[in-house]
mmCIF file of C-alpha atoms in Angstrom:
data_model
loop_
_atom_site.group_PDB
_atom_site.id
_atom_site.type_symbol
_atom_site.label_atom_id
_atom_site.label_comp_id
_atom_site.label_asym_id
_atom_site.label_seq_id
_atom_site.Cartn_x
_atom_site.Cartn_y
_atom_site.Cartn_z
ATOM 1 C CA MET A 1 171.800 42.215 -9.025
ATOM 2 C CA SER A 2 168.640 43.696 -10.443
ATOM 3 C CA ASN A 3 168.538 47.462 -10.665
ATOM 4 C CA ALA A 4 166.012 49.830 -9.162
ATOM 5 C CA ARG A 5 163.717 49.742 -12.186
ATOM 6 C CA THR A 6 163.558 45.942 -12.263
ATOM 7 C CA ALA A 7 163.105 45.882 -8.528
ATOM 8 C CA ARG A 8 159.837 47.773 -8.670
ATOM 9 C CA PHE A 9 158.053 44.625 -9.803
ATOM 10 C CA SER A 10 158.128 43.106 -6.342
ATOM 11 C CA ARG A 11 158.783 44.173 -2.798
ATOM 12 C CA ARG A 12 161.393 41.421 -2.363
ATOM 13 C CA GLY A 13 163.138 42.513 -5.543
ATOM 14 C CA LEU A 14 163.084 46.096 -4.384
ATOM 15 C CA LEU A 15 164.757 45.109 -1.130
ATOM 16 C CA ALA A 16 167.397 43.085 -2.932
ATOM 17 C CA ALA A 17 168.201 45.879 -5.360
ATOM 18 C CA GLY A 18 169.712 48.082 -2.704
ATOM 19 C CA GLY A 19 166.576 49.984 -1.828
ATOM 20 C CA ALA A 20 166.142 47.999 1.373
ATOM 21 C CA LEU A 21 167.752 49.959 4.067
ATOM 22 C CA GLY A 22 167.361 47.473 6.201
ATOM 23 C CA LEU A 23 165.151 45.291 3.515
ATOM 24 C CA GLY A 24 156.740 25.460 4.773
ATOM 25 C CA ALA A 25 159.312 23.145 3.462
ATOM 26 C CA LEU A 26 158.113 19.587 2.892
ATOM 27 C CA VAL A 27 159.039 16.423 4.760
ATOM 28 C CA THR A 28 162.132 14.889 3.192
ATOM 29 C CA ALA A 29 164.060 11.691 3.488
ATOM 30 C CA CYS A 30 166.777 13.340 5.552
ATOM 31 C CA GLY A 31 164.585 15.177 8.024
ATOM 32 C CA SER A 32 161.287 16.837 8.740
ATOM 33 C CA GLU A 33 159.773 20.152 9.667
ATOM 34 C CA ASP A 34 156.820 20.786 11.929
ATOM 35 C CA SER A 35 155.477 23.577 14.066
ATOM 36 C CA GLU A 36 155.596 21.763 17.365
ATOM 37 C CA ASP A 37 157.861 22.510 20.274
ATOM 38 C CA GLY A 38 161.576 22.314 19.731
ATOM 39 C CA GLY A 39 164.738 24.348 19.850
ATOM 40 C CA SER A 40 168.411 23.798 19.540
ATOM 41 C CA GLU A 41 169.054 20.491 21.278
ATOM 42 C CA SER A 42 172.525 19.517 20.166
ATOM 43 C CA THR A 43 175.705 20.882 21.700
ATOM 44 C CA THR A 44 179.073 21.861 20.323
ATOM 45 C CA GLY A 45 180.730 18.887 18.686
ATOM 46 C CA ALA A 46 177.709 16.592 19.187
ATOM 47 C CA GLN A 47 177.667 15.644 15.518
ATOM 48 C CA SER A 48 176.556 12.029 16.060
ATOM 49 C CA GLY A 49 173.385 12.615 18.090
ATOM 50 C CA PRO A 50 169.944 13.862 16.990
ATOM 51 C CA TRP A 51 169.769 17.468 15.861
ATOM 52 C CA SER A 52 166.759 19.712 16.265
ATOM 53 C CA VAL A 53 166.255 23.437 15.824
ATOM 54 C CA LYS A 54 163.147 25.620 15.909
ATOM 55 C CA ASP A 55 163.367 28.537 13.514
ATOM 56 C CA ASP A 56 161.703 31.941 13.480
ATOM 57 C CA ARG A 57 158.719 30.622 11.506
ATOM 58 C CA GLY A 58 157.927 28.333 14.418
ATOM 59 C CA LYS A 59 158.985 25.332 12.353
ATOM 60 C CA THR A 60 161.121 22.617 13.905
ATOM 61 C CA VAL A 61 163.686 20.765 11.817
ATOM 62 C CA LYS A 62 164.726 17.370 13.165
ATOM 63 C CA LEU A 63 167.561 15.267 11.793
ATOM 64 C CA ASP A 64 169.262 12.090 12.968
ATOM 65 C CA LYS A 65 172.485 14.074 13.352
ATOM 66 C CA ALA A 66 173.754 17.593 12.882
ATOM 67 C CA PRO A 67 173.733 18.469 9.167
ATOM 68 C CA ALA A 68 177.026 18.138 7.338
ATOM 69 C CA ASN A 69 175.936 19.334 3.906
ATOM 70 C CA ILE A 70 174.726 22.849 4.623
ATOM 71 C CA VAL A 71 173.549 25.292 1.971
ATOM 72 C CA ALA A 72 172.934 28.876 3.044
ATOM 73 C CA PHE A 73 172.320 32.413 1.900
ATOM 74 C CA THR A 74 175.735 34.021 1.485
ATOM 75 C CA GLY A 75 175.442 36.330 4.500
ATOM 76 C CA VAL A 76 174.352 33.433 6.724
ATOM 77 C CA ALA A 77 177.234 31.304 5.470
ATOM 78 C CA ALA A 78 179.644 34.164 6.251
ATOM 79 C CA ALA A 79 178.354 34.379 9.818
ATOM 80 C CA LEU A 80 178.621 30.618 10.330
ATOM 81 C CA TYR A 81 182.165 30.743 8.927
ATOM 82 C CA ASP A 82 183.144 33.194 11.661
ATOM 83 C CA TYR A 83 182.077 30.573 14.196
ATOM 84 C CA GLY A 84 183.971 27.741 12.517
ATOM 85 C CA VAL A 85 181.053 26.191 10.625
ATOM 86 C CA SER A 86 181.541 25.541 6.909
ATOM 87 C CA VAL A 87 178.861 25.232 4.240
ATOM 88 C CA LYS A 88 178.849 23.318 0.948
ATOM 89 C CA GLY A 89 176.901 25.790 -1.146
ATOM 90 C CA VAL A 90 175.726 29.400 -1.088
ATOM 91 C CA PHE A 91 173.187 31.565 -2.881
ATOM 92 C CA GLY A 92 172.980 35.339 -2.980
ATOM 93 C CA PRO A 93 175.638 38.005 -3.661
ATOM 94 C CA THR A 94 178.912 36.072 -3.338
ATOM 95 C CA LYS A 95 181.350 37.500 -5.857
ATOM 96 C CA THR A 96 181.643 40.787 -7.694
ATOM 97 C CA GLN A 97 181.950 41.209 -11.448
ATOM 98 C CA ASP A 98 185.731 41.105 -11.165
ATOM 99 C CA GLY A 99 185.581 37.807 -9.286
ATOM 100 C CA LYS A 100 186.395 39.166 -5.839
ATOM 101 C CA PRO A 101 184.363 38.243 -2.748
ATOM 102 C CA ASP A 102 181.222 40.320 -2.350
ATOM 103 C CA VAL A 103 180.959 42.328 0.858
ATOM 104 C CA GLN A 104 178.261 39.918 2.026
ATOM 105 C CA ALA A 105 180.672 36.967 1.768
ATOM 106 C CA GLY A 106 182.710 38.238 4.713
ATOM 107 C CA ASP A 107 185.908 36.247 5.278
ATOM 108 C CA MET A 108 184.770 33.107 3.459
ATOM 109 C CA ASP A 109 187.018 31.579 0.824
ATOM 110 C CA ILE A 110 184.446 31.667 -1.961
ATOM 111 C CA SER A 111 186.547 29.331 -4.102
ATOM 112 C CA LYS A 112 185.701 26.524 -1.679
ATOM 113 C CA VAL A 113 181.916 26.772 -1.910
ATOM 114 C CA THR A 114 179.501 25.968 -4.718
ATOM 115 C CA ILE A 115 177.736 29.146 -5.806
ATOM 116 C CA LEU A 116 174.162 28.240 -6.730
ATOM 117 C CA GLY A 117 173.191 31.788 -7.629
ATOM 118 C CA ASN A 118 174.917 35.141 -7.414
ATOM 119 C CA THR A 119 172.059 37.479 -8.317
ATOM 120 C CA TRP A 120 168.377 37.936 -7.565
ATOM 121 C CA ASP A 121 166.123 35.096 -8.824
ATOM 122 C CA GLN A 122 169.154 32.952 -9.639
ATOM 123 C CA PHE A 123 169.309 29.526 -7.968
ATOM 124 C CA ASN A 124 170.585 26.399 -9.747
ATOM 125 C CA VAL A 125 168.289 23.672 -8.457
ATOM 126 C CA GLU A 126 170.222 20.911 -10.230
ATOM 127 C CA LYS A 127 173.490 21.934 -8.571
ATOM 128 C CA TYR A 128 171.655 22.185 -5.263
ATOM 129 C CA ALA A 129 170.346 18.621 -5.589
ATOM 130 C CA ALA A 130 173.827 17.375 -6.499
ATOM 131 C CA LEU A 131 175.148 18.683 -3.175
ATOM 132 C CA ALA A 132 172.779 16.285 -1.362
ATOM 133 C CA PRO A 133 171.835 19.066 1.076
ATOM 134 C CA ASP A 134 170.874 18.240 4.645
ATOM 135 C CA VAL A 135 169.486 21.714 5.346
ATOM 136 C CA LEU A 136 169.036 25.129 3.734
ATOM 137 C CA ILE A 137 169.405 28.231 5.901
ATOM 138 C CA SER A 138 168.419 31.780 5.025
ATOM 139 C CA THR A 139 167.214 35.022 6.549
ATOM 140 C CA MET A 140 163.685 36.434 6.288
ATOM 141 C CA PHE A 141 162.750 40.073 5.595
ATOM 142 C CA ASP A 142 159.022 39.736 6.200
ATOM 143 C CA ASP A 143 156.624 38.200 8.691
ATOM 144 C CA ALA A 144 155.320 35.688 6.142
ATOM 145 C CA GLY A 145 158.303 33.350 6.412
ATOM 146 C CA THR A 146 159.700 34.127 2.949
ATOM 147 C CA LEU A 147 163.248 32.786 2.673
ATOM 148 C CA TRP A 148 165.587 35.485 1.377
ATOM 149 C CA TYR A 149 166.951 34.911 -2.142
ATOM 150 C CA VAL A 150 165.037 31.642 -2.606
ATOM 151 C CA PRO A 151 163.259 32.315 -5.928
ATOM 152 C CA GLU A 152 159.484 32.276 -5.895
ATOM 153 C CA ALA A 153 159.375 30.278 -9.121
ATOM 154 C CA SER A 154 161.488 27.390 -7.830
ATOM 155 C CA LYS A 155 160.856 27.500 -4.078
ATOM 156 C CA ASP A 156 158.669 24.362 -4.128
ATOM 157 C CA LYS A 157 161.294 22.301 -5.959
ATOM 158 C CA ILE A 158 163.946 23.563 -3.553
ATOM 159 C CA ALA A 159 161.794 22.758 -0.526
ATOM 160 C CA LYS A 160 161.427 19.115 -1.569
ATOM 161 C CA LEU A 161 165.181 18.520 -1.492
ATOM 162 C CA ALA A 162 165.931 19.435 2.133
ATOM 163 C CA PRO A 163 164.322 21.059 5.178
ATOM 164 C CA SER A 164 164.947 24.755 5.709
ATOM 165 C CA VAL A 165 165.704 27.069 8.621
ATOM 166 C CA GLY A 166 164.671 30.715 8.561
ATOM 167 C CA ILE A 167 166.193 33.431 10.750
ATOM 168 C CA SER A 168 164.134 36.602 10.941
ATOM 169 C CA VAL A 169 165.826 39.938 10.310
ATOM 170 C CA TYR A 170 162.543 41.788 10.180
ATOM 171 C CA ASP A 171 161.253 44.430 12.587
ATOM 172 C CA ARG A 172 163.508 43.653 15.550
ATOM 173 C CA GLN A 173 166.812 44.828 16.958
ATOM 174 C CA ILE A 174 169.997 43.214 15.679
ATOM 175 C CA THR A 175 170.740 41.601 19.032
ATOM 176 C CA ALA A 176 167.922 39.082 18.476
ATOM 177 C CA PRO A 177 169.179 37.546 15.190
ATOM 178 C CA LEU A 178 172.757 37.752 16.468
ATOM 179 C CA GLN A 179 171.775 35.508 19.362
ATOM 180 C CA ARG A 180 169.811 33.200 17.048
ATOM 181 C CA MET A 181 172.841 32.798 14.786
ATOM 182 C CA TRP A 182 175.056 32.141 17.803
ATOM 183 C CA GLU A 183 172.746 29.347 18.970
ATOM 184 C CA LEU A 184 172.459 27.898 15.470
ATOM 185 C CA ALA A 185 176.225 27.887 14.982
ATOM 186 C CA GLU A 186 176.664 26.156 18.324
ATOM 187 C CA SER A 187 174.186 23.448 17.334
ATOM 188 C CA LEU A 188 176.136 22.936 14.096
ATOM 189 C CA GLY A 189 179.417 22.318 15.919
ATOM 190 C CA GLY A 190 180.779 25.852 16.193
ATOM 191 C CA ASP A 191 183.216 26.495 19.016
ATOM 192 C CA MET A 192 181.395 29.222 20.894
ATOM 193 C CA LYS A 193 183.843 29.087 23.788
ATOM 194 C CA SER A 194 186.788 30.048 21.597
ATOM 195 C CA ALA A 195 188.583 33.299 22.324
ATOM 196 C CA LYS A 196 187.587 34.594 18.885
ATOM 197 C CA ALA A 197 183.879 34.109 19.572
ATOM 198 C CA THR A 198 183.781 35.310 23.167
ATOM 199 C CA ASP A 199 186.051 38.293 22.532
ATOM 200 C CA ALA A 200 183.899 39.418 19.601
ATOM 201 C CA LYS A 201 180.774 39.280 21.750
ATOM 202 C CA LYS A 202 182.489 41.337 24.439
ATOM 203 C CA ARG A 203 183.703 43.885 21.878
ATOM 204 C CA PHE A 204 180.167 44.211 20.527
ATOM 205 C CA GLU A 205 178.865 45.010 24.009
ATOM 206 C CA GLU A 206 181.648 47.558 24.513
ATOM 207 C CA ALA A 207 180.973 49.164 21.136
ATOM 208 C CA SER A 208 177.269 49.400 21.964
ATOM 209 C CA ALA A 209 178.057 51.151 25.248
ATOM 210 C CA ARG A 210 180.309 53.579 23.353
ATOM 211 C CA LEU A 211 177.560 54.352 20.829
ATOM 212 C CA ARG A 212 175.013 54.935 23.575
ATOM 213 C CA LYS A 213 177.426 57.349 25.261
ATOM 214 C CA ALA A 214 178.173 59.165 21.992
ATOM 215 C CA ALA A 215 174.488 59.536 21.138
ATOM 216 C CA LYS A 216 173.738 60.901 24.598
ATOM 217 C CA ALA A 217 176.599 63.392 24.377
ATOM 218 C CA HIS A 218 175.605 64.589 20.884
ATOM 219 C CA PRO A 219 171.791 64.480 20.683
ATOM 220 C CA ASP A 220 171.736 67.225 18.056
ATOM 221 C CA ILE A 221 173.663 65.189 15.485
ATOM 222 C CA LYS A 222 171.188 63.964 12.863
ATOM 223 C CA VAL A 223 171.920 60.733 10.986
ATOM 224 C CA MET A 224 170.382 59.706 7.663
ATOM 225 C CA ALA A 225 170.493 56.154 6.253
ATOM 226 C CA GLY A 226 170.611 56.152 2.474
ATOM 227 C CA SER A 227 171.146 53.991 -0.586
ATOM 228 C CA ALA A 228 171.848 55.068 -4.153
ATOM 229 C CA SER A 229 170.766 53.831 -7.553
ATOM 230 C CA GLN A 230 171.103 55.529 -10.922
ATOM 231 C CA GLU A 231 167.534 56.785 -10.821
ATOM 232 C CA LEU A 232 166.715 57.185 -7.143
ATOM 233 C CA PHE A 233 168.040 57.911 -3.678
ATOM 234 C CA TYR A 234 166.428 55.888 -0.893
ATOM 235 C CA VAL A 235 166.052 57.217 2.652
ATOM 236 C CA SER A 236 165.336 54.586 5.261
ATOM 237 C CA GLY A 237 163.234 54.888 8.360
ATOM 238 C CA THR A 238 164.442 53.140 11.493
ATOM 239 C CA ASN A 239 161.558 50.694 11.809
ATOM 240 C CA LEU A 240 161.895 47.227 10.256
ATOM 241 C CA SER A 241 165.708 47.325 9.812
ATOM 242 C CA ILE A 242 167.569 45.377 12.512
ATOM 243 C CA ASP A 243 170.598 47.673 12.649
ATOM 244 C CA LEU A 244 168.710 50.977 12.629
ATOM 245 C CA GLU A 245 166.193 49.803 15.214
ATOM 246 C CA TYR A 246 169.106 48.906 17.492
ATOM 247 C CA PHE A 247 170.971 52.158 16.917
ATOM 248 C CA LYS A 248 167.813 54.146 17.581
ATOM 249 C CA ALA A 249 167.290 52.215 20.836
ATOM 250 C CA LEU A 250 170.803 53.298 21.832
ATOM 251 C CA GLY A 251 169.766 56.926 21.355
ATOM 252 C CA VAL A 252 170.931 57.802 17.836
ATOM 253 C CA ASN A 253 168.940 60.681 16.317
ATOM 254 C CA PHE A 254 167.784 59.542 12.856
ATOM 255 C CA VAL A 255 166.025 61.182 9.941
ATOM 256 C CA GLU A 256 162.564 59.593 9.889
ATOM 257 C CA PRO A 257 160.567 59.746 6.640
ATOM 258 C CA PRO A 258 156.808 59.763 7.326
ATOM 259 C CA GLU A 259 154.967 56.453 6.947
ATOM 260 C CA LYS A 260 153.002 57.738 3.959
ATOM 261 C CA ALA A 261 156.222 58.561 2.131
ATOM 262 C CA LYS A 262 157.548 55.033 2.762
ATOM 263 C CA ALA A 263 154.453 53.281 1.407
ATOM 264 C CA GLU A 264 155.984 52.579 -2.012
ATOM 265 C CA GLY A 265 158.956 50.960 -0.328
ATOM 266 C CA GLY A 266 156.838 48.586 1.720
ATOM 267 C CA GLY A 267 157.342 50.702 4.826
ATOM 268 C CA TRP A 268 161.119 50.462 4.662
ATOM 269 C CA PHE A 269 162.160 53.636 2.870
ATOM 270 C CA GLU A 270 161.190 56.720 0.897
ATOM 271 C CA SER A 271 162.304 57.033 -2.720
ATOM 272 C CA LEU A 272 163.601 60.438 -3.793
ATOM 273 C CA SER A 273 164.659 61.756 -7.171
ATOM 274 C CA TRP A 274 168.200 63.074 -7.221
ATOM 275 C CA GLU A 275 166.769 66.578 -7.616
ATOM 276 C CA ASN A 276 165.148 66.155 -4.186
ATOM 277 C CA VAL A 277 168.017 64.438 -2.410
ATOM 278 C CA ASP A 278 168.308 67.463 -0.106
ATOM 279 C CA LYS A 279 164.775 66.993 1.266
ATOM 280 C CA TYR A 280 166.094 65.999 4.694
ATOM 281 C CA LYS A 281 168.817 67.707 6.699
ATOM 282 C CA ALA A 282 171.513 65.457 8.117
ATOM 283 C CA ASP A 283 174.915 65.769 9.737
ATOM 284 C CA ILE A 284 175.984 62.186 8.996
ATOM 285 C CA ILE A 285 174.909 59.998 6.088
ATOM 286 C CA MET A 286 175.191 56.214 6.332
ATOM 287 C CA MET A 287 175.350 54.691 2.839
ATOM 288 C CA ASP A 288 174.435 51.136 1.819
ATOM 289 C CA ASP A 289 177.672 49.233 1.169
ATOM 290 C CA ARG A 290 176.147 46.372 -0.842
ATOM 291 C CA SER A 291 177.423 45.795 -4.384
ATOM 292 C CA SER A 292 173.890 46.409 -5.692
ATOM 293 C CA ALA A 293 174.062 50.032 -4.567
ATOM 294 C CA ILE A 294 176.120 52.842 -6.061
ATOM 295 C CA GLN A 295 178.881 53.727 -3.628
ATOM 296 C CA PRO A 296 179.466 57.344 -2.490
ATOM 297 C CA ALA A 297 182.712 57.755 -4.432
ATOM 298 C CA ASP A 298 180.867 56.883 -7.651
ATOM 299 C CA ILE A 299 177.909 59.244 -7.208
ATOM 300 C CA THR A 300 178.205 62.034 -9.756
ATOM 301 C CA GLU A 301 174.967 63.908 -9.057
ATOM 302 C CA ALA A 302 175.636 67.570 -8.279
ATOM 303 C CA THR A 303 172.825 67.660 -5.728
ATOM 304 C CA TRP A 304 174.561 64.921 -3.768
ATOM 305 C CA LYS A 305 177.897 66.712 -3.766
ATOM 306 C CA LYS A 306 176.239 69.846 -2.394
ATOM 307 C CA LEU A 307 174.826 68.112 0.688
ATOM 308 C CA PRO A 308 176.413 69.572 3.861
ATOM 309 C CA ALA A 309 177.302 66.139 5.243
ATOM 310 C CA VAL A 310 178.975 65.172 1.952
ATOM 311 C CA LYS A 311 180.931 68.439 1.767
ATOM 312 C CA ALA A 312 182.043 67.916 5.383
ATOM 313 C CA GLY A 313 183.220 64.369 4.654
ATOM 314 C CA GLN A 314 180.713 62.940 7.109
ATOM 315 C CA VAL A 315 179.592 59.944 5.046
ATOM 316 C CA ILE A 316 180.134 56.432 6.396
ATOM 317 C CA ALA A 317 179.315 52.925 5.195
ATOM 318 C CA ARG A 318 176.314 50.988 6.388
ATOM 319 C CA SER A 319 175.713 47.255 6.047
ATOM 320 C CA ALA A 320 172.012 47.105 5.175
ATOM 321 C CA GLU A 321 172.245 43.309 5.440
ATOM 322 C CA PRO A 322 174.648 42.788 8.353
ATOM 323 C CA ILE A 323 176.590 39.542 8.580
ATOM 324 C CA LEU A 324 175.152 38.111 11.771
ATOM 325 C CA SER A 325 178.307 37.359 13.700
ATOM 326 C CA TYR A 326 179.476 39.576 16.542
ATOM 327 C CA ASP A 327 182.852 39.971 14.849
ATOM 328 C CA LYS A 328 181.285 41.518 11.751
ATOM 329 C CA CYS A 329 178.819 43.694 13.675
ATOM 330 C CA VAL A 330 181.408 45.300 15.964
ATOM 331 C CA PRO A 331 182.766 47.698 13.293
ATOM 332 C CA LEU A 332 179.234 48.704 12.296
ATOM 333 C CA VAL A 333 178.609 49.980 15.810
ATOM 334 C CA GLU A 334 182.102 51.406 16.317
ATOM 335 C CA ASN A 335 182.081 53.329 13.034
ATOM 336 C CA LEU A 336 178.801 55.029 13.845
ATOM 337 C CA ALA A 337 179.969 55.845 17.359
ATOM 338 C CA LYS A 338 183.174 57.405 16.020
ATOM 339 C CA ALA A 339 181.252 59.374 13.380
ATOM 340 C CA ILE A 340 178.910 60.852 15.996
ATOM 341 C CA GLU A 341 181.789 61.615 18.378
ATOM 342 C CA THR A 342 183.679 63.570 15.721
ATOM 343 C CA ALA A 343 180.876 65.038 13.600
ATOM 344 C CA LYS A 344 180.419 68.751 13.056
ATOM 345 C CA LYS A 345 176.900 70.132 13.165
ATOM 346 C CA VAL A 346 176.276 71.020 9.524
ATOM 347 C CA SER A 347 172.515 70.661 9.117
#
């Protein structure tokens, strides 16, 4: 994963580097994309009939049958896995340097998928072609329809090999992409009536109600969303990020950097030197859990260790790129609710 310095060369790179606190394919032989009407038309298990889905770019992908050879961004593949849908290949953070599954891989057995790229700007087009992909699925962190982790330099070659589906995770609450992923998984043969799927959805609703109650009972508790690199500490605003927008809607009181301060981060976050990490007062700090970010236990900066929330042990993990299955989003909501319920006012 590129570091903060490398990331400054592009907004997408900056998002991928851990600073995002958050952060048309061509007609092919196996299908087509257009911007006409559409939507998910197939049902669970209907693998033999026509398959059609309209994505968040307004593009409709139509195939003779539900795709069997699916290639997806790692986080998307992890969400589909939770619903019983397997993919052939993945791209994006999949395994750590020691070979273990990356946090964004969820419960997937990464030994059973072809990894086309594990870091930013890495995507093996030849391996992708060899998989004979039916469809490529990724998320989108902007309103321009840019597919996450599909390299700019090779996006045209990639687009010629299979149609693509984009799910927006930009400037909306997490409930919207969660529902989109649910519908997509169902169209791909996922068993959405299984106890695992329905129970997870119910637990998410219960966790959300708990967080709303906790936020209402403790309105004075201030929460800051952060991410760490060697050079900088990033403080996210609640707009643009699907999880923070949702938590704010439930009543959570967040630190909000001014828009001017977030300009360098594309409106997502403010960059602070470690000397100024105490600029904002917070009772709870949510820290980016992605492998591209330095984790709290590994931060050695004295200014960090002096923060009241750090000294009080009120630092929790945050998934800046949530795996979009209800099962994986439940603990994100529950952990924040518990932190607010038990937090001491230290700011």
